[in-house]
C-alpha positions as a Python dict, from the first residue, in 0.01 Angstrom:
ca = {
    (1, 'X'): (0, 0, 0),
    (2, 'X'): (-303, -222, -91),
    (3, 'X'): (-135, -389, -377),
    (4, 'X'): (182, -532, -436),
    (5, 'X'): (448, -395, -703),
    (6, 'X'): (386, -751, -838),
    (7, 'X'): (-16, -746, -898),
    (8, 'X'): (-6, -380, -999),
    (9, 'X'): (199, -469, -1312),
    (10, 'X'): (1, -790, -1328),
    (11, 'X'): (-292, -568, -1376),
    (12, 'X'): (-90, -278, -1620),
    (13, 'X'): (-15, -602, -1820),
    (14, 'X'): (-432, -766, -1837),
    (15, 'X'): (-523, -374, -1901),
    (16, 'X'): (-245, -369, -2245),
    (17, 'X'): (-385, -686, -2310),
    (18, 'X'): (-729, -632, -2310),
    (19, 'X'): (-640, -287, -2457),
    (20, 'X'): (-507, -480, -2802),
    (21, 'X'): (-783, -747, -2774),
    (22, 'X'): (-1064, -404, -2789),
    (23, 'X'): (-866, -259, -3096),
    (24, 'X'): (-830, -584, -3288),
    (25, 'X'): (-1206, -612, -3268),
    (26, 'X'): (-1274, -285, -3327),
    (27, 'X'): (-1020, -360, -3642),
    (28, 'X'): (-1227, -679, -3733),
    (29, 'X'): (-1570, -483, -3729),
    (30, 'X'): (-1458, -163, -3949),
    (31, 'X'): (-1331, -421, -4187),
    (32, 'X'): (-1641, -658, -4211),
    (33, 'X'): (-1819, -296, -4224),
    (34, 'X'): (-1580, -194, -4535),
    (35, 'X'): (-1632, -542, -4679),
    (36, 'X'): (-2020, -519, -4651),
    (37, 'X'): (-2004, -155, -4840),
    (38, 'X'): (-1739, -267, -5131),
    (39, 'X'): (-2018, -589, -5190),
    (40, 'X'): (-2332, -347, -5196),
    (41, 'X'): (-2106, -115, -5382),
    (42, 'X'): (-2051, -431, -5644),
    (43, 'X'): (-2376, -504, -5647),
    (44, 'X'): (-2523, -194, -5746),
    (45, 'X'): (-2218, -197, -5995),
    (46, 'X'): (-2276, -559, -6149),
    (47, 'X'): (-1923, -628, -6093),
    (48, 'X'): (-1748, -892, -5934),
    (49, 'X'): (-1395, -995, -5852),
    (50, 'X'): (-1173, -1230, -5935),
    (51, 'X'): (-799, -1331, -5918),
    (52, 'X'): (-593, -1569, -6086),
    (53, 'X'): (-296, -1774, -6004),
    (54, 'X'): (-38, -1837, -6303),
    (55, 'X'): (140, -2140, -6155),
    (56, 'X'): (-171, -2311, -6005),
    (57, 'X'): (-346, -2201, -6328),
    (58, 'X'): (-669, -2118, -6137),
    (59, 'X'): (-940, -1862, -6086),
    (60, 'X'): (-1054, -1748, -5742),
    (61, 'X'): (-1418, -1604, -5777),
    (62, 'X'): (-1611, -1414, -5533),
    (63, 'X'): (-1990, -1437, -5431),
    (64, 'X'): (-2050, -1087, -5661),
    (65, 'X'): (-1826, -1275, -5958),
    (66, 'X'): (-2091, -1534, -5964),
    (67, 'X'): (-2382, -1357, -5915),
    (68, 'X'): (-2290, -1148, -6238),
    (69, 'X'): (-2263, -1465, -6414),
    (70, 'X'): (-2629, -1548, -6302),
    (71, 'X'): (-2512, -1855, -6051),
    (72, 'X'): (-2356, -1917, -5694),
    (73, 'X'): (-2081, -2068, -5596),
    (74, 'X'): (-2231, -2347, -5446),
    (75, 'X'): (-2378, -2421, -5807),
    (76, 'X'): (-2062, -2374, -6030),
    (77, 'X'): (-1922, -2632, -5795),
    (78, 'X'): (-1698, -2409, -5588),
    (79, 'X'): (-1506, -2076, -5542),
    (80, 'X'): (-1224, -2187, -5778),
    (81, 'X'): (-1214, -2299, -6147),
    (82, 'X'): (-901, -2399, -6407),
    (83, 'X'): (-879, -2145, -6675),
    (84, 'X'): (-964, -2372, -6967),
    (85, 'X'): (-1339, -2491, -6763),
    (86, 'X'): (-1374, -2119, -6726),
    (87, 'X'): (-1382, -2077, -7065),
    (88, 'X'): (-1548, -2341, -7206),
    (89, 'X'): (-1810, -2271, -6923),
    (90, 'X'): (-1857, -1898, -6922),
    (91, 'X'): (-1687, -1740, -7216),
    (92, 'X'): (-1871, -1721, -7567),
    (93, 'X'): (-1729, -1945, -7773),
    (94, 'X'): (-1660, -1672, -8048),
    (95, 'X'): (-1485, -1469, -7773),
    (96, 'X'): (-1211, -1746, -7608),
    (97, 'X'): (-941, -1663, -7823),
    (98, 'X'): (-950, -1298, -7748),
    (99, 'X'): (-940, -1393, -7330),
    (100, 'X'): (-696, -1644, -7390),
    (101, 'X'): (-457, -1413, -7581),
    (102, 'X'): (-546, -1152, -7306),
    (103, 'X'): (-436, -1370, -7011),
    (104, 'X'): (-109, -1480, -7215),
    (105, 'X'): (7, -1100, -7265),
    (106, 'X'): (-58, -1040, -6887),
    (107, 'X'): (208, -1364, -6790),
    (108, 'X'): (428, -1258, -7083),
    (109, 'X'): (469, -845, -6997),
    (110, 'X'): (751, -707, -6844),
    (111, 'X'): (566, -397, -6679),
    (112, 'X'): (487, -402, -6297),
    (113, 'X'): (223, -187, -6353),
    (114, 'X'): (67, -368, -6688),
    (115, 'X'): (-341, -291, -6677),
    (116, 'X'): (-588, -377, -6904),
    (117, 'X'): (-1003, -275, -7004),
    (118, 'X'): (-1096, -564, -7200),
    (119, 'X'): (-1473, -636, -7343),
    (120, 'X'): (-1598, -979, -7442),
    (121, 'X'): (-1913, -1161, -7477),
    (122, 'X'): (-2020, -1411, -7166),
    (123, 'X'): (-2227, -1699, -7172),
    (124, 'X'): (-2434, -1660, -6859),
    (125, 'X'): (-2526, -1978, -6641),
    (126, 'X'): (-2899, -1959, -6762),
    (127, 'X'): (-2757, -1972, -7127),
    (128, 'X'): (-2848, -1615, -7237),
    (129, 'X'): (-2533, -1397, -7424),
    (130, 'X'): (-2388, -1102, -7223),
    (131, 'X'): (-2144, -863, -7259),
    (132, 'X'): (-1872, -746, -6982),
    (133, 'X'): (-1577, -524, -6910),
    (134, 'X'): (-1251, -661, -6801),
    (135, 'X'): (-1024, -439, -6587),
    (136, 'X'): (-734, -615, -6445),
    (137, 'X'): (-391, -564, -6362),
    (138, 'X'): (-85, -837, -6231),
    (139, 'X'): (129, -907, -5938),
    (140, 'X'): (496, -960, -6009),
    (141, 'X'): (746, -1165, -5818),
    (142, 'X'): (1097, -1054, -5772),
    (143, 'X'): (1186, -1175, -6060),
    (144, 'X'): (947, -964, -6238),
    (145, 'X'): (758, -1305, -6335),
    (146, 'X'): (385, -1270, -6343),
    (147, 'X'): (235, -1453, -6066),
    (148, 'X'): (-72, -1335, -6030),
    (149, 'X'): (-374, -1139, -6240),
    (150, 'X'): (-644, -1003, -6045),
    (151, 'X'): (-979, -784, -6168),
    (152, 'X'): (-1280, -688, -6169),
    (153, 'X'): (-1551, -824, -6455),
    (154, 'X'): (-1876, -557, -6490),
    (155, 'X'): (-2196, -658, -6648),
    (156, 'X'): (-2261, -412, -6916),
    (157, 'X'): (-2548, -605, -7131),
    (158, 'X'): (-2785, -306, -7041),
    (159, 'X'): (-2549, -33, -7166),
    (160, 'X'): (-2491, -256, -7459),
    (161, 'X'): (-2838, -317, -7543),
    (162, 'X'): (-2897, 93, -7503),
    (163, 'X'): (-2612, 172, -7745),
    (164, 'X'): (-2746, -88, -8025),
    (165, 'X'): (-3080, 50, -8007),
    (166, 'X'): (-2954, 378, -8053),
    (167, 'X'): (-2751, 308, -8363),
    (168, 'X'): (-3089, 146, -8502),
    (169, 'X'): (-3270, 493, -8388),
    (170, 'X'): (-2984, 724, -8579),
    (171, 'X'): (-3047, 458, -8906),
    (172, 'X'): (-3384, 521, -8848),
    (173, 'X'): (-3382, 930, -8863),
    (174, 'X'): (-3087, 889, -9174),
    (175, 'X'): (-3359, 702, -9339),
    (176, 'X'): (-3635, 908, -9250),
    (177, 'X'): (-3408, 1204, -9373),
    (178, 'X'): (-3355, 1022, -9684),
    (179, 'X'): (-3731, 952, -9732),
    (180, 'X'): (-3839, 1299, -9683),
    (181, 'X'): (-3596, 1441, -9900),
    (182, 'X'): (-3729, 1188, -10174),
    (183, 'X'): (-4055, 1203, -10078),
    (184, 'X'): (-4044, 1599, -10130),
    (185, 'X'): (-3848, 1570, -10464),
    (186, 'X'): (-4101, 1313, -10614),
    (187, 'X'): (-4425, 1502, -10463),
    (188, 'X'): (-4302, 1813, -10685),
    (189, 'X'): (-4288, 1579, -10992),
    (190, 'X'): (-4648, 1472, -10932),
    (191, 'X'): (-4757, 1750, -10896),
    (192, 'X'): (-4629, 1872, -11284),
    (193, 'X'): (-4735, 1548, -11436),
    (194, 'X'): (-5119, 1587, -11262),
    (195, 'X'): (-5116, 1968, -11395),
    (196, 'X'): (-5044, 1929, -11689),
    (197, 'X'): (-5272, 1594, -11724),
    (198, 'X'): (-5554, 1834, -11583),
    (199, 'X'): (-5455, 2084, -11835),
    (200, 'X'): (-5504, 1858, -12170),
    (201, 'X'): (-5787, 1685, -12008),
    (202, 'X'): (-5948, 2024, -11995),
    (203, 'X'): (-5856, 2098, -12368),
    (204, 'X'): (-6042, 1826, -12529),
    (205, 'X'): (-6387, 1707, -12559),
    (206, 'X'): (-6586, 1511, -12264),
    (207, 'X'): (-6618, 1253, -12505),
    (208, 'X'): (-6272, 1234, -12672),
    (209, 'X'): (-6093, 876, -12698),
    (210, 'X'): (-5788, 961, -12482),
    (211, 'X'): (-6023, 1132, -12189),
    (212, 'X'): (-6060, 816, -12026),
    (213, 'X'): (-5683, 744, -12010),
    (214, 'X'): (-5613, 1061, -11899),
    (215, 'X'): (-5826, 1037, -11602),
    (216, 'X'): (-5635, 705, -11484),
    (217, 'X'): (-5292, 909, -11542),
    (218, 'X'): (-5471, 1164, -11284),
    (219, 'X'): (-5633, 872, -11014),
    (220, 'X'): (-5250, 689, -11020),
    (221, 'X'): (-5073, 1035, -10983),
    (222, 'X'): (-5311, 1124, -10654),
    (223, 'X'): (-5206, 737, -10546),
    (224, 'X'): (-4869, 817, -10540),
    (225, 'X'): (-4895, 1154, -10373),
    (226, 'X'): (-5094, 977, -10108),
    (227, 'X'): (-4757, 725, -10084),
    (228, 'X'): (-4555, 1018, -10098),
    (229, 'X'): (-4742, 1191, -9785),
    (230, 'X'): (-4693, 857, -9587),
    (231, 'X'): (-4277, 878, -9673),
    (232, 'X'): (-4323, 1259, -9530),
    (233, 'X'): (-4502, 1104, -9224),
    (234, 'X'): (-4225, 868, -9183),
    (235, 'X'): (-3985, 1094, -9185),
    (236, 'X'): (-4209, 1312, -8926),
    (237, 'X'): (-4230, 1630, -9227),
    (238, 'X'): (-4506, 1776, -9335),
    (239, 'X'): (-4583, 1892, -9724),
    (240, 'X'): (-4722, 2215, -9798),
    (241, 'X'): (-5088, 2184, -9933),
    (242, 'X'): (-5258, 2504, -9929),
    (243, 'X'): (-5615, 2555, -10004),
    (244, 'X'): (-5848, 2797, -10126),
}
């Protein structure tokens, strides 16, 4: 009998009120939480998103967009750029036409669920060449117009630069392959022509006329078994060379 029917729903009614005003919060923090996790998790990815608006004709970039591209924001001039500045700014110059005939197909498709993994060359903002990987789908109106494209752009120079340098490192063992094989065949012909030079140098007379040449047929042979052995080393084999 203390309260009123009045104040008791007055209070039922600032309790449901501050009971929203606790889960909205609540809300608020899981989400800045969630964002915080999905921008470490970009981070670590060296991927950024992006979105783009077909009618406005303009990219939306976010703080992990730019930092792939080596800048800020506040340096490219803003969050937002026009396709064509985007490419003249960012995109190799060798590479435009493929983005540009990229972003056309994504306006021009019929399918709701159109998605694309595209890989181009970037120019970043300190001037160096990088590579990236494209995966973006679209938003359609209901009109099944294309309204919107958005992605996500991932730095891939490293993985880029690995896979180059081990193409050059298979080249390199199909060469030394190729060396030793050579080396082995042309060590074996040596050593025939150096036998039988020994042999006819050891059937004539010390002082015969032709010793003397026969002696430089021997010191060049030796000279090219020593190139031969540094083919084999190249091509990490080893010749047989037994001794008594």
């Amino acid at each position: 009998g203390m309260f009123t029917l009045d104040i008791i729903r007055f209070f039922e009614d600032m309790a449901a009120s501050i009971g929203i005003a606790v889960a909205r919060r609540r809300a608020e923090d899981a989400l800045q939480v969630s964002g915080t996790q999905l921008s470490g998790a970009l981070q670590m990815a060296c991927a950024g998103a992006w979105e783009y608006d077909v009618d406005s004709d303009m990219f939306t970039f976010s703080d992990e967009f730019y930092r792939v591209l080596r800048t800020t924001a506040e340096e490219a001039g803003g969050y937002t750029m026009r396709s064509a500045e985007y490419a003249r700014r960012f995109c190799h110059p060798e590479d435009a036409a493929l983005v540009a005939t990229e972003t056309q197909a994504a306006i021009e498709t019929t399918d709701p669920d159109y998605r694309r993994v595209v890989e181009h060359r970037i120019l970043y903002a300190d001037g160096q060449i990088g590579h990236i990987v494209v995966r973006f789908s679209v938003v359609k109106d209901a009109q099944g117009r294309t309204v919107k494209t958005y992605g996500v752009n991932q730095d891939i120079t490293a993985r880029v630069s690995l896979e180059a340098q081990l193409r050059q490192a298979q080249k390199l063992e199909s060469i030394g392959r190729l060396a030793g094989g050579v080396a082995h065949d042309f060590n074996n012909l040596l050593m025939g022509i150096t036998n039988y030079v020994e042999l006819c140098r050891d059937g004539i007379e010390p002082d015969h006329p032709i010793r003397q040449w026969l002696n430089e047929i021997v010191t060049d042979s030796r000279r090219s078994a020593d190139l031969t052995r540094q083919l084999l080393a190249f091509a990490r084999k080893q010749i047989i060379a037994p001794e008594v």
